Coordinates of C-alpha atoms and ligand atoms in Angstrom, one line a residue:
X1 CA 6.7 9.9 -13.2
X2 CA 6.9 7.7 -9.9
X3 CA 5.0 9.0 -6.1
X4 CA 3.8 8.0 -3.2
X5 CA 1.5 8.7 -1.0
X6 CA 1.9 7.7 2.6
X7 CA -1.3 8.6 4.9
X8 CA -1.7 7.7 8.0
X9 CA -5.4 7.5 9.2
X10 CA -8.3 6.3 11.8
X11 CA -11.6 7.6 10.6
X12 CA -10.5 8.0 6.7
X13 CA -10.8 11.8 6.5
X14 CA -7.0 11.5 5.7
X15 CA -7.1 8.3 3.5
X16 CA -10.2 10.0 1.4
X17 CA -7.8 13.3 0.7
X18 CA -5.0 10.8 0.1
X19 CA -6.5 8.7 -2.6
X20 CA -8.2 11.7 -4.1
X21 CA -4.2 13.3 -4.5
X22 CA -2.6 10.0 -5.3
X23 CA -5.2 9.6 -8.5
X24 CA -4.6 12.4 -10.0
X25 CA -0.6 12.2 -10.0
X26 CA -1.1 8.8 -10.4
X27 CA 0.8 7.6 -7.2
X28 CA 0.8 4.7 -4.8
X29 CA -1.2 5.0 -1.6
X30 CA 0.7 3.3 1.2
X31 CA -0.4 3.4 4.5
X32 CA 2.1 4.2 7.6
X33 CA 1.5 1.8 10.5
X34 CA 4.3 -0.2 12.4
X35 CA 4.9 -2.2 9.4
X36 CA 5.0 0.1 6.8
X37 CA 6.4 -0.9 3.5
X38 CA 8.5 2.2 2.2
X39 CA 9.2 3.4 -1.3
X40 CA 12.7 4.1 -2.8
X41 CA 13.4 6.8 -5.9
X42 CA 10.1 8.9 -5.8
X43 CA 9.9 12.0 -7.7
X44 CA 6.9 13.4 -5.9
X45 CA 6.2 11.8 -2.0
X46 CA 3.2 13.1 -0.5
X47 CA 2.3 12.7 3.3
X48 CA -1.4 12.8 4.4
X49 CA -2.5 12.5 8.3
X50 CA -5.1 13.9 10.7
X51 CA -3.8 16.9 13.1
X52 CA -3.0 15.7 16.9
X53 CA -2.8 18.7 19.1
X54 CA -1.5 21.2 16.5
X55 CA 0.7 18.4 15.8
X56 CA 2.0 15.1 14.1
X57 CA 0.7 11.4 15.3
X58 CA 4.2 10.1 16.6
X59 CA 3.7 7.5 14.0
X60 CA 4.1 10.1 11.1
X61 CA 7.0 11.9 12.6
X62 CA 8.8 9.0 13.5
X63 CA 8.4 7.6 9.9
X64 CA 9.6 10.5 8.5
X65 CA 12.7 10.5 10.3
X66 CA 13.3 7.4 9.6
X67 CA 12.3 7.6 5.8
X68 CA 15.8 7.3 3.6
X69 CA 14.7 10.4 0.7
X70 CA 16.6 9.9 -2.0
X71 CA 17.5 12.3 -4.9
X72 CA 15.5 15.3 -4.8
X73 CA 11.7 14.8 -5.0
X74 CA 8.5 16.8 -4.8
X75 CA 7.2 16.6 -1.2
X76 CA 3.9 17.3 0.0
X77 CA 2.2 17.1 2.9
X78 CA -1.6 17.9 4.0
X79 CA -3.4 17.2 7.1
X80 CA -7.2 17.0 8.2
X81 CA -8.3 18.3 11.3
X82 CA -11.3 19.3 12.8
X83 CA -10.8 22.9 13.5
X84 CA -7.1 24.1 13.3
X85 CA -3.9 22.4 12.1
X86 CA -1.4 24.8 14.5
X87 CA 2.1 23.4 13.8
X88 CA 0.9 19.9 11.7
X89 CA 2.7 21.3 9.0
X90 CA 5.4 23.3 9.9
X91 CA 6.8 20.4 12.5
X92 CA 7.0 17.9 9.5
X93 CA 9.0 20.6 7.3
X94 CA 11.5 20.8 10.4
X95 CA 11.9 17.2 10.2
X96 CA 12.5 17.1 7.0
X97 CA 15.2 20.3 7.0
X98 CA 16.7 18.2 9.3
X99 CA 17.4 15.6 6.8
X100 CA 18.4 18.0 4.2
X101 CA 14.8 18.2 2.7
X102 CA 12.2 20.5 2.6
X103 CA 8.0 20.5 2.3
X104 CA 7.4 22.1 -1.2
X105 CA 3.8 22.1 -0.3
X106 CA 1.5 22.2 2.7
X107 CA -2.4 22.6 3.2
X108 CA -4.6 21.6 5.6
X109 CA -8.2 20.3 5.0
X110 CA -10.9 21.1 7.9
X111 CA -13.7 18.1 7.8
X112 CA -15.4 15.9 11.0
X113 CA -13.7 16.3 14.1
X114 CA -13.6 13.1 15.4
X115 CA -12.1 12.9 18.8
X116 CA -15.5 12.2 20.6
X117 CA -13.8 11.8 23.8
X118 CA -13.7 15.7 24.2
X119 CA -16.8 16.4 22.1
X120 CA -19.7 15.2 20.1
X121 CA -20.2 15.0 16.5
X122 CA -22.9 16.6 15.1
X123 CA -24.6 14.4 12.3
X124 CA -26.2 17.3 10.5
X125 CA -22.4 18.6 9.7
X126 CA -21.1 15.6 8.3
X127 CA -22.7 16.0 4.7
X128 CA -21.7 19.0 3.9
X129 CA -18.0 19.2 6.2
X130 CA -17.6 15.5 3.6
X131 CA -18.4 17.8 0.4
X132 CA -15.8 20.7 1.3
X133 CA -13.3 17.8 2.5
X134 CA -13.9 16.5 -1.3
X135 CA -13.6 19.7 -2.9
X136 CA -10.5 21.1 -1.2
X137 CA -9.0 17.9 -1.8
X138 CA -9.6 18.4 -5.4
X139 CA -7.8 21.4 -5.4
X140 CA -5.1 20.3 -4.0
X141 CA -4.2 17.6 -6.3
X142 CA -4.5 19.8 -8.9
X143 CA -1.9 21.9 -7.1
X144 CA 0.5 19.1 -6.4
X145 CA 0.1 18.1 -9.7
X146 CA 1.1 21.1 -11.0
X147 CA 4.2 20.8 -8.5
X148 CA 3.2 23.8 -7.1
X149 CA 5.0 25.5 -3.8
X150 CA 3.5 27.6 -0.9
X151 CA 4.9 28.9 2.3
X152 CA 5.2 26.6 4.9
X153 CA 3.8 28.2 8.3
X154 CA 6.3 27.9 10.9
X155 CA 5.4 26.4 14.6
X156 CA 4.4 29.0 17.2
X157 CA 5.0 28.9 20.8
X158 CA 1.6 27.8 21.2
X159 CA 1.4 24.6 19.3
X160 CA 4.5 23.4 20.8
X161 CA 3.1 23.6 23.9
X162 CA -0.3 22.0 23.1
X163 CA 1.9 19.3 21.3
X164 CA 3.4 18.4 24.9
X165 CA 0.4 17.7 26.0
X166 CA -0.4 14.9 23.3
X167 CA 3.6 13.5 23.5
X168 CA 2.9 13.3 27.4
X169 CA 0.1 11.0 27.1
X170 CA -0.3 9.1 23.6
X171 CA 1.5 5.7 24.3
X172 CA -0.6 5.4 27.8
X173 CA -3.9 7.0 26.5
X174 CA -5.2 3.9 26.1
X175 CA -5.6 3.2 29.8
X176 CA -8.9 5.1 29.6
X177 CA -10.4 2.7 27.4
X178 CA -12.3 -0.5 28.6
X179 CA -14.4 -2.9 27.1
X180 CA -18.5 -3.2 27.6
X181 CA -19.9 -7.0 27.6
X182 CA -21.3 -6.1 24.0
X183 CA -17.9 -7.3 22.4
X184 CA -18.2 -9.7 20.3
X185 CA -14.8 -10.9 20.3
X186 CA -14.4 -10.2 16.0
X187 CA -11.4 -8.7 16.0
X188 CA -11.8 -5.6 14.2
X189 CA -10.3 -3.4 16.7
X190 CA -6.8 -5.7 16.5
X191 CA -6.9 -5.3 12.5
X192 CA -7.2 -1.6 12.4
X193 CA -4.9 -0.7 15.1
X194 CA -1.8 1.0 13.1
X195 CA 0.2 0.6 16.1
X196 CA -0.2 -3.0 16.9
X197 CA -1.3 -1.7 20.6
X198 CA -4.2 -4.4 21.1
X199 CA -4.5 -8.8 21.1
X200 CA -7.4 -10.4 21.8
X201 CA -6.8 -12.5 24.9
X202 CA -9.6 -14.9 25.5
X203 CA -11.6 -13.0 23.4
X204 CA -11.6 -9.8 24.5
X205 CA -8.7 -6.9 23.3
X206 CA -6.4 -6.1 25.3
X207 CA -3.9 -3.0 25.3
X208 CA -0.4 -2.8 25.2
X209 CA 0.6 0.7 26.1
X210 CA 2.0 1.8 22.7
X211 CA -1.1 3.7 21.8
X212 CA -0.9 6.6 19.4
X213 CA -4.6 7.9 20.4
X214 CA -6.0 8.0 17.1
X215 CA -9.6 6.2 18.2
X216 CA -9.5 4.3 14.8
X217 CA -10.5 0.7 17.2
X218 CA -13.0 3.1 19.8
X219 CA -14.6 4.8 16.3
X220 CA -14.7 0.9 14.2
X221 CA -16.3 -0.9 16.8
X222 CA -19.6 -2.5 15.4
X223 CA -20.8 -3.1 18.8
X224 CA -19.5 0.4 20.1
X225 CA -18.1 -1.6 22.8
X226 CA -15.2 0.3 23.2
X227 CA -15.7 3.4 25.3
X228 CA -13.3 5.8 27.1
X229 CA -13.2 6.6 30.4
X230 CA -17.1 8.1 30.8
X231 CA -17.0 10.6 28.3
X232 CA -18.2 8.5 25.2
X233 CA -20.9 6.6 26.6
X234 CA -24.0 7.1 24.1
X235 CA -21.8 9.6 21.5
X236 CA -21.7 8.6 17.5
X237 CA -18.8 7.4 16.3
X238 CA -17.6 8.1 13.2
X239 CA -16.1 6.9 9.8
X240 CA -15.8 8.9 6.7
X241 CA -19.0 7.6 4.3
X242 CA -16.5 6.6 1.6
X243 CA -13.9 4.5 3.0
X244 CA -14.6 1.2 4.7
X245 CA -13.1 -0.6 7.4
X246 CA -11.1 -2.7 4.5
X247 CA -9.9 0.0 2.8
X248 CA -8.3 0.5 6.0
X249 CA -7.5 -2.4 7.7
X250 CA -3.4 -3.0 8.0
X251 CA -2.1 -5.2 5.2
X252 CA -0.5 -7.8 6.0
X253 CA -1.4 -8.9 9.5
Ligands
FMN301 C1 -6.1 12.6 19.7 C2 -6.7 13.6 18.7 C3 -6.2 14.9 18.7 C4 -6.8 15.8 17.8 N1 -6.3 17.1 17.8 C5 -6.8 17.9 16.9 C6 -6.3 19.3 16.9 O1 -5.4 19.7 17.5 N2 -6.9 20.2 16.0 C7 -8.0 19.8 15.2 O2 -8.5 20.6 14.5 N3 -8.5 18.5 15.2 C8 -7.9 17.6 16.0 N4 -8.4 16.3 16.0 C9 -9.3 15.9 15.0 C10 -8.7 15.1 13.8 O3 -7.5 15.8 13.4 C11 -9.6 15.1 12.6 O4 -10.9 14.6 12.9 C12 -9.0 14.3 11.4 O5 -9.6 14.6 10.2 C13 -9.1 12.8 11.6 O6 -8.5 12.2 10.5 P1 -8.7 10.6 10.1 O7 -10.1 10.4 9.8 O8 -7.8 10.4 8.9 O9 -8.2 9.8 11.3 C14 -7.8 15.4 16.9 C15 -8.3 14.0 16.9 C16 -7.7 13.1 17.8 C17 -8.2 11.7 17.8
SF4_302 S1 -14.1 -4.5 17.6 FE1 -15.5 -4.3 19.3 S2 -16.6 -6.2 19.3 FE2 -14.9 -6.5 18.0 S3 -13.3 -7.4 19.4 FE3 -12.9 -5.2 19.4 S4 -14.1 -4.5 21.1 FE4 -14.9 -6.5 20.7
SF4_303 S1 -5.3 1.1 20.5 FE1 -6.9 2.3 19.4 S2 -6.4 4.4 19.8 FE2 -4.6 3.2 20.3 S3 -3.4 3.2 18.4 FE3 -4.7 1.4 18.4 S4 -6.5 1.9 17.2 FE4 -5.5 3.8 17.8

């Protein structure tokens, strides 16, 4: 038996769930960024990302469109959010229907919100939002191992429209962002962008407008001096406790 498992991912939650799956069906975990190495005859490909406005990152639906399926595999998908998933799911199956293929299996996994421009995160919650993260992750790879199928919940009028709102303003979102005399100039914030959206000019990172607004270089910061517009001034940022800025770094820059 061959898989994959392609996550895409800022804070982990999504890498954590994906490595979790990909050990127990004994798959590969490759990440999706804008050089994404992609895997030919799978017999099960699994897709793990966090929920953007009841929706996809652009990065994972783009991918997917792009992604040559061959033969006919087991395909999975889950996605971590912080409260509700809306169409996360059901917009990736009508990708793939598109192409011919369906999503045999779907779940969402609700952990650490982490988009701290629009709220804080509580530190009490992380522990225990980690655990259930762990646990329903669990499940699921039994699930998928089993090649198990579910019902795939369509996309409402609502998320569609929520969705807009994210497609409106991803690739410019990161005009909010500037940078606080506390940089450092280490680069971090360049290595963990998936999009290739920042370069360090003199120094100091500099955006390029193709943002996808995941927060992974705002939430990686050692110095925390990345903030966005006022609103994260003084807020924790956030990584999931078991996955380290190497684990996911983009290969190969
Ligand atoms: C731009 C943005 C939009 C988000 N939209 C939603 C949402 O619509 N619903 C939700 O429950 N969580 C939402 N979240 C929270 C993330 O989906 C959640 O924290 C996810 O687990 C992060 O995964 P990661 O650690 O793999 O990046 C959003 C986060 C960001 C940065
Ligand atoms: S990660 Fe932070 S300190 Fe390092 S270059 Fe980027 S903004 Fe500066
Ligand atoms: S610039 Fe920051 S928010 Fe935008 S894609 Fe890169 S890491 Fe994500």
């Amino acid at each position: 038996m061959s898989g994959v498992v392609y996550y895409f991912s800022a804070t982990g939650n999504s890498l954590y769930a994906a490595k979790v799956i990909a050990k127990k069906i004994n798959a590969e975990v490759v990440q999706i960024s804008y050089n994404t190495e992609k895997l030919y005859n799978q017999n099960i490909i699994g897709f793990v990302y966090p929920t953007f406005y009841w929706g996809l990152p652009e990065m994972v639906a783009t991918f997917v469109k792009n992604l040559n399926i061959k033969g006919n595999p087991y395909i999975f998908a889950v996605t971590t959010c912080g409260l509700s998933s809306g169409g996360a799911l059901g917009q990736l199956n009508d990708i793939l229907i598109k192409k011919g293929k369906c999503l045999h299996f779907g779940e969402t996994i609700r952990t650490v919100a982490n988009n701290i421009t629009k709220y804080r995160i509580k530190q009490k919650s992380i522990q225990k939002l980690v655990r259930y993260e762990n646990k329903k992750a669990n499940e699921i790879a039994q699930a998928v191992a089993q090649k198990q199928k579910n019902k795939i919940p369509k996309v409402g009028i609502i998320s569609r429209a929520f969705y807009q709102l994210y497609l409106k303003q991803y690739a410019n979102s990161d005009r909010g962002f500037h940078i606080t005399s506390d940089c450092t100039g280490c680069g971090i914030c360049q290595n963990i962008c998936s999009a290739d959206n920042i370069v360090l000019k003199n120094g100091k990172p500099v955006f390029k407008h193709q943002c996808q607004n995941c927060l992974a270089c705002l939430h990686w910061c050692p110095k925390n001096a990345i903030q966005w517009k006022n609103t994260t001034v003084g807020k924790q940022r956030y990584h999931h406790p078991n996955i380290s800025y190497h684990d996911l770094k983009i290969k190969n820059k």
